[in-house]
Coordinates of C-alpha atoms and ligand atoms in Angstrom, one line a residue:
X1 CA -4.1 0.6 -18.0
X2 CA -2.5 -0.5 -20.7
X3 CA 1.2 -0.3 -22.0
X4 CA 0.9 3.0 -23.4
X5 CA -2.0 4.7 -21.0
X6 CA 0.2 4.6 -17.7
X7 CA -1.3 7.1 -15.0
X8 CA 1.9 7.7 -13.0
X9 CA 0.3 8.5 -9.6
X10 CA 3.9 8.9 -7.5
X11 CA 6.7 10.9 -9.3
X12 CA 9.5 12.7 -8.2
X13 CA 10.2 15.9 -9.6
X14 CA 13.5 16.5 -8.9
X15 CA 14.4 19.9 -10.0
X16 CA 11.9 21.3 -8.1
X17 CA 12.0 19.4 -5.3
X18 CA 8.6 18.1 -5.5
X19 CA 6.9 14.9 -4.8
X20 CA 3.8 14.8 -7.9
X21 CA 1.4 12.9 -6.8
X22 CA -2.6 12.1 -8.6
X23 CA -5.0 13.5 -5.6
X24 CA -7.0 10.2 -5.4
X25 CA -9.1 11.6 -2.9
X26 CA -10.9 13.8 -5.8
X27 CA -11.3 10.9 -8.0
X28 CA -12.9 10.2 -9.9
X29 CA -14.3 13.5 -10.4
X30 CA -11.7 15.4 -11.1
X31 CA -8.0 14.3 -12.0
X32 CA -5.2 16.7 -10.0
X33 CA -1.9 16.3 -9.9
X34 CA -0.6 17.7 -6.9
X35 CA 3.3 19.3 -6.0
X36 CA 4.0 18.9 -2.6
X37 CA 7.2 20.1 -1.1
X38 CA 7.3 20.5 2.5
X39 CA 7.1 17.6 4.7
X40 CA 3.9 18.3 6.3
X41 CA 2.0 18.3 3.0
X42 CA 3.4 14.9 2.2
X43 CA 2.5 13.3 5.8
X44 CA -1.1 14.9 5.0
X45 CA -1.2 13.5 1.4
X46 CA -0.5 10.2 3.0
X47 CA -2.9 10.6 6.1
X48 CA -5.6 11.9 3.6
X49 CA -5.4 8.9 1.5
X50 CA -4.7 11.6 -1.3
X51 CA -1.7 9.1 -2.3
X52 CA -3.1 5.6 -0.7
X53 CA -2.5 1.9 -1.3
X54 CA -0.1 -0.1 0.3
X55 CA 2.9 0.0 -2.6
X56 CA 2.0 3.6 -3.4
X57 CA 2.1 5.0 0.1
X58 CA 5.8 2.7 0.6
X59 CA 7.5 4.8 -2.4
X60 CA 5.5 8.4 -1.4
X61 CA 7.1 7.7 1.6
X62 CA 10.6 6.7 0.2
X63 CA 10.4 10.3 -2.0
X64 CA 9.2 12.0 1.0
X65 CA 12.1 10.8 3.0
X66 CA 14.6 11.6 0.2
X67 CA 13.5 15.6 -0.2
X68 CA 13.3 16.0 3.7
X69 CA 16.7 15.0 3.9
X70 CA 17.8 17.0 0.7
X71 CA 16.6 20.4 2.5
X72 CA 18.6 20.0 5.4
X73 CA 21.7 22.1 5.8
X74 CA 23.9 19.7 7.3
X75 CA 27.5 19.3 6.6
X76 CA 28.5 16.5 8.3
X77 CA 27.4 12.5 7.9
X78 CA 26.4 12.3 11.3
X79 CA 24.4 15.7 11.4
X80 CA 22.4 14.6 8.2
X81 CA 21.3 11.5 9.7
X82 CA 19.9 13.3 12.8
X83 CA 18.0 15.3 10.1
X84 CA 17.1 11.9 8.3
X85 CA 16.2 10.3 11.4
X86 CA 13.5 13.3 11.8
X87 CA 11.8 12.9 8.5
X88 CA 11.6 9.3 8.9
X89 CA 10.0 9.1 12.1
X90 CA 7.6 11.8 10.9
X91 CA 6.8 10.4 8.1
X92 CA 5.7 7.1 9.9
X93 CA 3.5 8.5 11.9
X94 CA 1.1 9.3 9.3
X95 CA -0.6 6.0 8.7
X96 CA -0.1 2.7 10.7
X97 CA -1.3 -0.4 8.8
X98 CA 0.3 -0.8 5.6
X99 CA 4.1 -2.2 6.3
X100 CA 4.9 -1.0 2.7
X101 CA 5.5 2.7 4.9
X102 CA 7.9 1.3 7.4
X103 CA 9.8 -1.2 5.1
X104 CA 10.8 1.7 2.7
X105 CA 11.5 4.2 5.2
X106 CA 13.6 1.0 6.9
X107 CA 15.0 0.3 2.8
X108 CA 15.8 4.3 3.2
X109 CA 18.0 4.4 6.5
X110 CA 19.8 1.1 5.3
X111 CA 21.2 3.2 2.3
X112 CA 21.7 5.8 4.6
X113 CA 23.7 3.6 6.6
X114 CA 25.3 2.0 3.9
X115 CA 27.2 5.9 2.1
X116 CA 28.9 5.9 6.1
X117 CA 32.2 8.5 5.4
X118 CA 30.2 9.9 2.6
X119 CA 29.9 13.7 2.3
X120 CA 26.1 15.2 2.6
X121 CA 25.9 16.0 -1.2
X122 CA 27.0 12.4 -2.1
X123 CA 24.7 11.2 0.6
X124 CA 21.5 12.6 -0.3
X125 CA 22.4 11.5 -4.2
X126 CA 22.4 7.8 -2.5
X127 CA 18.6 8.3 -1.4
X128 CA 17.6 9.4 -4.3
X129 CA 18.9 6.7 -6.1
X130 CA 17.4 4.4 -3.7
X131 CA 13.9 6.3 -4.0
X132 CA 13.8 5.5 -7.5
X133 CA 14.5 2.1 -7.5
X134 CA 11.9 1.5 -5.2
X135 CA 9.4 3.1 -7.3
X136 CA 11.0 0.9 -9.9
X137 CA 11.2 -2.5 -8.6
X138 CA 7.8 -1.9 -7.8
X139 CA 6.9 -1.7 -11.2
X140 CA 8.4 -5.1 -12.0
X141 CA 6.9 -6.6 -9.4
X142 CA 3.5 -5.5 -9.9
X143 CA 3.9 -6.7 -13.8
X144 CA 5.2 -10.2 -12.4
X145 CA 2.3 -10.5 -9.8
X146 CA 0.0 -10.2 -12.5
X147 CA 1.8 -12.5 -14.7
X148 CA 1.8 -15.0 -12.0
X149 CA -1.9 -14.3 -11.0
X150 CA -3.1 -14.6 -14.5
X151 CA -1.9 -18.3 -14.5
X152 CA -4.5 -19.1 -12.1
X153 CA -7.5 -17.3 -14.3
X154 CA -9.0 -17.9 -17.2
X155 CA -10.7 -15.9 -20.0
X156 CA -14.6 -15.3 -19.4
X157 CA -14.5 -15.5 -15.7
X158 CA -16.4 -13.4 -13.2
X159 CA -13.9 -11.4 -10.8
X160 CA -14.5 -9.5 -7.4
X161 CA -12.1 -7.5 -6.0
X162 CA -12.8 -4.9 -2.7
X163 CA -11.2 -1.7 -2.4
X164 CA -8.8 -0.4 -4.9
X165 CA -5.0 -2.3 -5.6
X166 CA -4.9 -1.0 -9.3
X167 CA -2.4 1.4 -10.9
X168 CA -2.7 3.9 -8.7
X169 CA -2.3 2.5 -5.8
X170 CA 1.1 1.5 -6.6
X171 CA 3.9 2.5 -9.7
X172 CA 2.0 0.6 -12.4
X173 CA -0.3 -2.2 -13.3
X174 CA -1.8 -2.7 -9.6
X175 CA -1.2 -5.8 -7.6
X176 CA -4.5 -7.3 -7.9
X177 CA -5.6 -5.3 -10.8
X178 CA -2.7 -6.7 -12.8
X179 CA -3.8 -10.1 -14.0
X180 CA -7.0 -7.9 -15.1
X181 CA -4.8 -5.1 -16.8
X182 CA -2.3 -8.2 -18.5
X183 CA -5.3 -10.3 -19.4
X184 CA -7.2 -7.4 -21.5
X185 CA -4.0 -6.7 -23.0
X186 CA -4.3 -10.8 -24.6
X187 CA -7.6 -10.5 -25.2
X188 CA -9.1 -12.0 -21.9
X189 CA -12.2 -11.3 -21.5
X190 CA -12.8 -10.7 -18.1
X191 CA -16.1 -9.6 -16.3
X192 CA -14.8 -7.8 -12.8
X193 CA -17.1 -6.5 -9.9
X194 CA -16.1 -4.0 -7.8
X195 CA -17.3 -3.8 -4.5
X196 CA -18.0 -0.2 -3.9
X197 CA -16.1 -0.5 -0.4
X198 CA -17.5 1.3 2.4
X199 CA -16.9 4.2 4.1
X200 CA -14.6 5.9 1.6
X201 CA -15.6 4.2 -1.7
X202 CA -11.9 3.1 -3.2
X203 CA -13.8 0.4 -5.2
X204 CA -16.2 3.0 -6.8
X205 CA -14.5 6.1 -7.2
X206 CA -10.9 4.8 -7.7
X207 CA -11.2 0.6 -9.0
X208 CA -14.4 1.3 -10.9
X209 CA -12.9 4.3 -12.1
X210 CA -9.6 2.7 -13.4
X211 CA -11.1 -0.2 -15.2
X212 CA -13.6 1.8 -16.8
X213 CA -10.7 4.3 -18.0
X214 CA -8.4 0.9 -19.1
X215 CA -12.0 -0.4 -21.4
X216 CA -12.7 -3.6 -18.8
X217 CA -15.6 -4.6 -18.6
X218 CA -16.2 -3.8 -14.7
X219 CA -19.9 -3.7 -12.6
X220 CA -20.0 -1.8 -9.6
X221 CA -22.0 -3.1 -6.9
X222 CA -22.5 -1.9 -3.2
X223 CA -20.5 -3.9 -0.7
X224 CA -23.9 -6.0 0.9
X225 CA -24.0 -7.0 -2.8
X226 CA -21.1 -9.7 -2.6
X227 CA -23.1 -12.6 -1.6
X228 CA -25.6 -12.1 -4.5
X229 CA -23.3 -11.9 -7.1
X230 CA -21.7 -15.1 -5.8
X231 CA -24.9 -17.0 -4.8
X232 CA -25.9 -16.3 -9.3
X233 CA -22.4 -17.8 -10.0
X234 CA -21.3 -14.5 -11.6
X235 CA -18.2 -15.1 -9.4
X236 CA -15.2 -17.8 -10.3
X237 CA -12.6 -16.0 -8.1
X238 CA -11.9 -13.3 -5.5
X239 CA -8.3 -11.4 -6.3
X240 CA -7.6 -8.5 -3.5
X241 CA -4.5 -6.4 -2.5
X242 CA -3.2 -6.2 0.9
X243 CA -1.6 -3.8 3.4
X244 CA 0.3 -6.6 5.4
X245 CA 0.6 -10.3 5.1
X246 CA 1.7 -11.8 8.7
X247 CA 3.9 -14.8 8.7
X248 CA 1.3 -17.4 9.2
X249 CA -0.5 -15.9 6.2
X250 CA -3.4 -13.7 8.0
X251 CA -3.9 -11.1 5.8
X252 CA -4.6 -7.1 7.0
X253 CA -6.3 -5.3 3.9
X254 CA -9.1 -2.6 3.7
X255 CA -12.4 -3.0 5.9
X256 CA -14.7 -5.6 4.5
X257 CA -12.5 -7.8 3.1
X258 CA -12.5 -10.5 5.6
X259 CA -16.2 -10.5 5.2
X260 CA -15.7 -11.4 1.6
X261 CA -13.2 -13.9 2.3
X262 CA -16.2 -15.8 4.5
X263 CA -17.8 -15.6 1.4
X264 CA -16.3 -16.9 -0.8
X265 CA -15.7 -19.9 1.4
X266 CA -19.3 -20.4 1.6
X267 CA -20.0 -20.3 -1.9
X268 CA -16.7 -22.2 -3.1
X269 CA -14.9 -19.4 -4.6
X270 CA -11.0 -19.5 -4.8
X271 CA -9.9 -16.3 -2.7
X272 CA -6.4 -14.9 -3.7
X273 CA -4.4 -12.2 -1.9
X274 CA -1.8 -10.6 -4.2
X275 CA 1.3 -9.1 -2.4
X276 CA 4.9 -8.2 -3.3
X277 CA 7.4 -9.2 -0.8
X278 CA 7.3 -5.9 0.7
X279 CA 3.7 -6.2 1.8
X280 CA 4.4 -9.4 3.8
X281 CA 5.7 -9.1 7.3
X282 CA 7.5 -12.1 8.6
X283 CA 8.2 -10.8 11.7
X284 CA 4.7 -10.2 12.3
X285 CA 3.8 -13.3 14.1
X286 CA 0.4 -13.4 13.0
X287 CA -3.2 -11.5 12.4
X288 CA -3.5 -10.1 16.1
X289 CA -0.3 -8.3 16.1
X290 CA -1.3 -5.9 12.7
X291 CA -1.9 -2.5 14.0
X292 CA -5.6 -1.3 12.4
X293 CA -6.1 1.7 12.1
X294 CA -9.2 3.9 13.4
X295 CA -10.2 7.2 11.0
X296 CA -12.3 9.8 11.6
X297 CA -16.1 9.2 12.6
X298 CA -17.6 11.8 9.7
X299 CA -15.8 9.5 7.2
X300 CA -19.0 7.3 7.9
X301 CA -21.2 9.7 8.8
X302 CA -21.2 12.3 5.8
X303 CA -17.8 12.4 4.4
X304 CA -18.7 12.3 0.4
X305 CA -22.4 12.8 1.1
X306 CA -24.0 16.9 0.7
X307 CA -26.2 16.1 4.1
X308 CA -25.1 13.7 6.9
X309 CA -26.4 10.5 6.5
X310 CA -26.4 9.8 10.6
X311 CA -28.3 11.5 13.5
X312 CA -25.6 13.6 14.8
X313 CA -23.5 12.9 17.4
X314 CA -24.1 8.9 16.8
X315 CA -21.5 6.6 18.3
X316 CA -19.7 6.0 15.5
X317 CA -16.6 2.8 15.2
X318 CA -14.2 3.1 12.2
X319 CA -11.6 0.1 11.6
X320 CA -10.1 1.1 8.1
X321 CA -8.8 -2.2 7.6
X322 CA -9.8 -5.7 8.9
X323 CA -7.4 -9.2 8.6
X324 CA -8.6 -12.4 6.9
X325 CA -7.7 -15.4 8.6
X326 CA -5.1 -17.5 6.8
X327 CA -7.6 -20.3 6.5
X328 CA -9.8 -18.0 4.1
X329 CA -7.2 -17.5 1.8
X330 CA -6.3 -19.9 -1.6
X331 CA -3.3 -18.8 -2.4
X332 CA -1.0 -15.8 -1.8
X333 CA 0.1 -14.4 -5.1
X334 CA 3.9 -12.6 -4.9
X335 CA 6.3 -11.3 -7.4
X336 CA 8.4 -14.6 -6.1
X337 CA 5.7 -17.2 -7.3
X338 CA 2.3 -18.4 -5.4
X339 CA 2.1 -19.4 -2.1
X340 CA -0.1 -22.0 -1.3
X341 CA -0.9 -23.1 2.4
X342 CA 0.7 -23.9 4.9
X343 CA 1.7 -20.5 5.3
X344 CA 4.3 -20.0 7.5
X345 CA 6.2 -22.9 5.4
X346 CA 5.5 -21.0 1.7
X347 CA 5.7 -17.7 3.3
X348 CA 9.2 -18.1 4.8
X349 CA 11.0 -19.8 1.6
X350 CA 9.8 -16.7 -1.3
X351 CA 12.1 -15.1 1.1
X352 CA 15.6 -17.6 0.8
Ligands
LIG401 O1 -6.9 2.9 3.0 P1 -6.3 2.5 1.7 O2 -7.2 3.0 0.5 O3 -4.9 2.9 1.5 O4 -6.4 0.9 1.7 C1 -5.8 0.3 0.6 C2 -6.0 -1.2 0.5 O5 -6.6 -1.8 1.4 C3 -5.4 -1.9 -0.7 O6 -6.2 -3.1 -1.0 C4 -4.0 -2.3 -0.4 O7 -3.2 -1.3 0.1 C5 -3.3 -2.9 -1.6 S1 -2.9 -1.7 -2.8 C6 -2.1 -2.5 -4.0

């Protein structure tokens, strides 16, 4: 995704009152843009993982709060935030794991809080604003996440990465994807493998996708792969994104990547998380305390397949994310610089 080939999967579309979004559950075969206007189609979008990835659900979710609130007939300060208060607690119900949701809705109500004597009209101009700058910032911070990533890599290194933090999943650029998307831009030469990233295939249909689109030169491989490709030293580093980062530095991102983290510690391979500051949590003690959510058994079963691929009825157990233990982890890459064990020490000062 280079300067000029930016996929903008989150837009606003003000004038209609319309959150656009790029329906990556359809990816990669087919590329829809989708308008959704009512509340209930954006809490699906979310849910669906049409819109997914920790950055991009945070500013769906900051849009999504802005047009709720914008449809409401209320006249006075205090009636609007009632309405506000209902959008906001609706729209974080859809998915539990990724903080990004809760810290823009939280970013949301602080404006909210902040226009106090303001008249509805001015009000709702507020969270707009407030909307776009999240979408924004993010922007920035990806770019300086893969800035700061990149100084860790070289040119002609091997690079896996599990489930999909690229473009899409947040404004621009990616958080992991970035130093990939930055380096081609130089003239890196980078050779990444994507795990294909069981059950619902982000590293296939959306990372493989992305990379291929951008001209990197990317290898997909099935997620019992990993230790083969690092065993044949095709791997010199790990770089994932994350859905929350817990104040000690344990690490909540999509299923399978704490298996890749053991990994990589086996085989001596420099694991890096990549976060912006809204991904970590600090009041999230540690690992234990991230909520993980469960998804639908037939998203293991036979979702993406024409026939089931299980007898049916099987027991089935579906933890969509899993946490890597701080001790896994080489570094934490942020927009504020790189974090480098102990955790709770590095962790705690990005935020000064
Ligand atoms: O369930 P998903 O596809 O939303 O899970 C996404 C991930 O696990 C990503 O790695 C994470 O959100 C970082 S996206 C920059």
């Amino acid at each position: 995704m280079l300067e000029n080939e930016v996929i903008q999967s989150v837009i606003l579309d003000d004038e209609n009152n319309a959150l656009v979004i790029l329906d990556q559950a359809l990816l990669p075969n087919e590329k829809i843009f989708l308008r959704l206007t009512s509340q209930n189609q954006i809490w699906e979008a979310i849910y669906a993982l049409r819109v997914r990835g920790a950055p991009a659900i945070g500013i769906a979710a900051g849009y999504g709060a802005y047009l709720g609130t914008k449809e409401s007939k209320a006249e006075t300060y205090e009636a609007l935030y009632e309405d506000f208060k209902k959008v906001k607690d609706y729209l974080a119900s859809s998915r539990p794991t990724a903080v990004n949701l809760f810290w823009a809705l939280d970013r949301m109500e602080n404006r909210f809080l902040r226009e106090k004597g303001k008249t509805a009209a001015e009000v709702k101009e507020a969270l707009r604003q407030e909307a776009e700058a999240i979408r924004a910032e993010d922007e920035l911070v990806c770019k300086t996440i893969g800035e700061n990533a990149l100084s860790l890599l070289k040119s002609g290194m091997g690079i896996l990465t599990h489930c999909n933090a690229g473009a899409i999943a947040t404004a621009k650029y990616g958080t992991a994807l970035a130093p990939i998307y930055l380096g081609k831009e130089r003239g890196y030469d980078f050779k990444v493998y994507a795990d294909e990233t069981r059950p619902l295939l982000q590293g296939a249909r959306l990372t493989a996708w992305e990379l291929k689109e951008a001209g990197v030169d990317v290898t997909l491989i099935c997620d019992n792969m990993a230790s083969i490709v690092m065993k044949e030293g095709k791997i010199q580093a790990v770089l994932v994104g994350c859905d929350r980062v817990a104040a000690n530095g344990d690490t909540a991102n999509k299923i399978g990547t704490s298996g890749v983290a053991i990994l990589a510690k086996h085989y001596g391979v420099p694991f890096y998380v990549c976060a912006p500051l809204s991904t970590i949590d600090l009041k999230c003690e540690h690992g234990d305390n991230i909520h993980i959510e469960l998804r639908p058994d037939e998203e293991v079963t036979s979702k993406w397949y024409e026939k089931p691929m299980a007898p049916a009825g099987v027991k089935v157990y579906n933890p969509c994310f899993d946490v890597t233990d701080h001790n896994l982890i080489t570094a934490i890459v942020t927009e504020k610089g790189i974090a480098y064990p102990p955790y709770n020490e590095s962790l705690a000062k990005l935020f000064e």
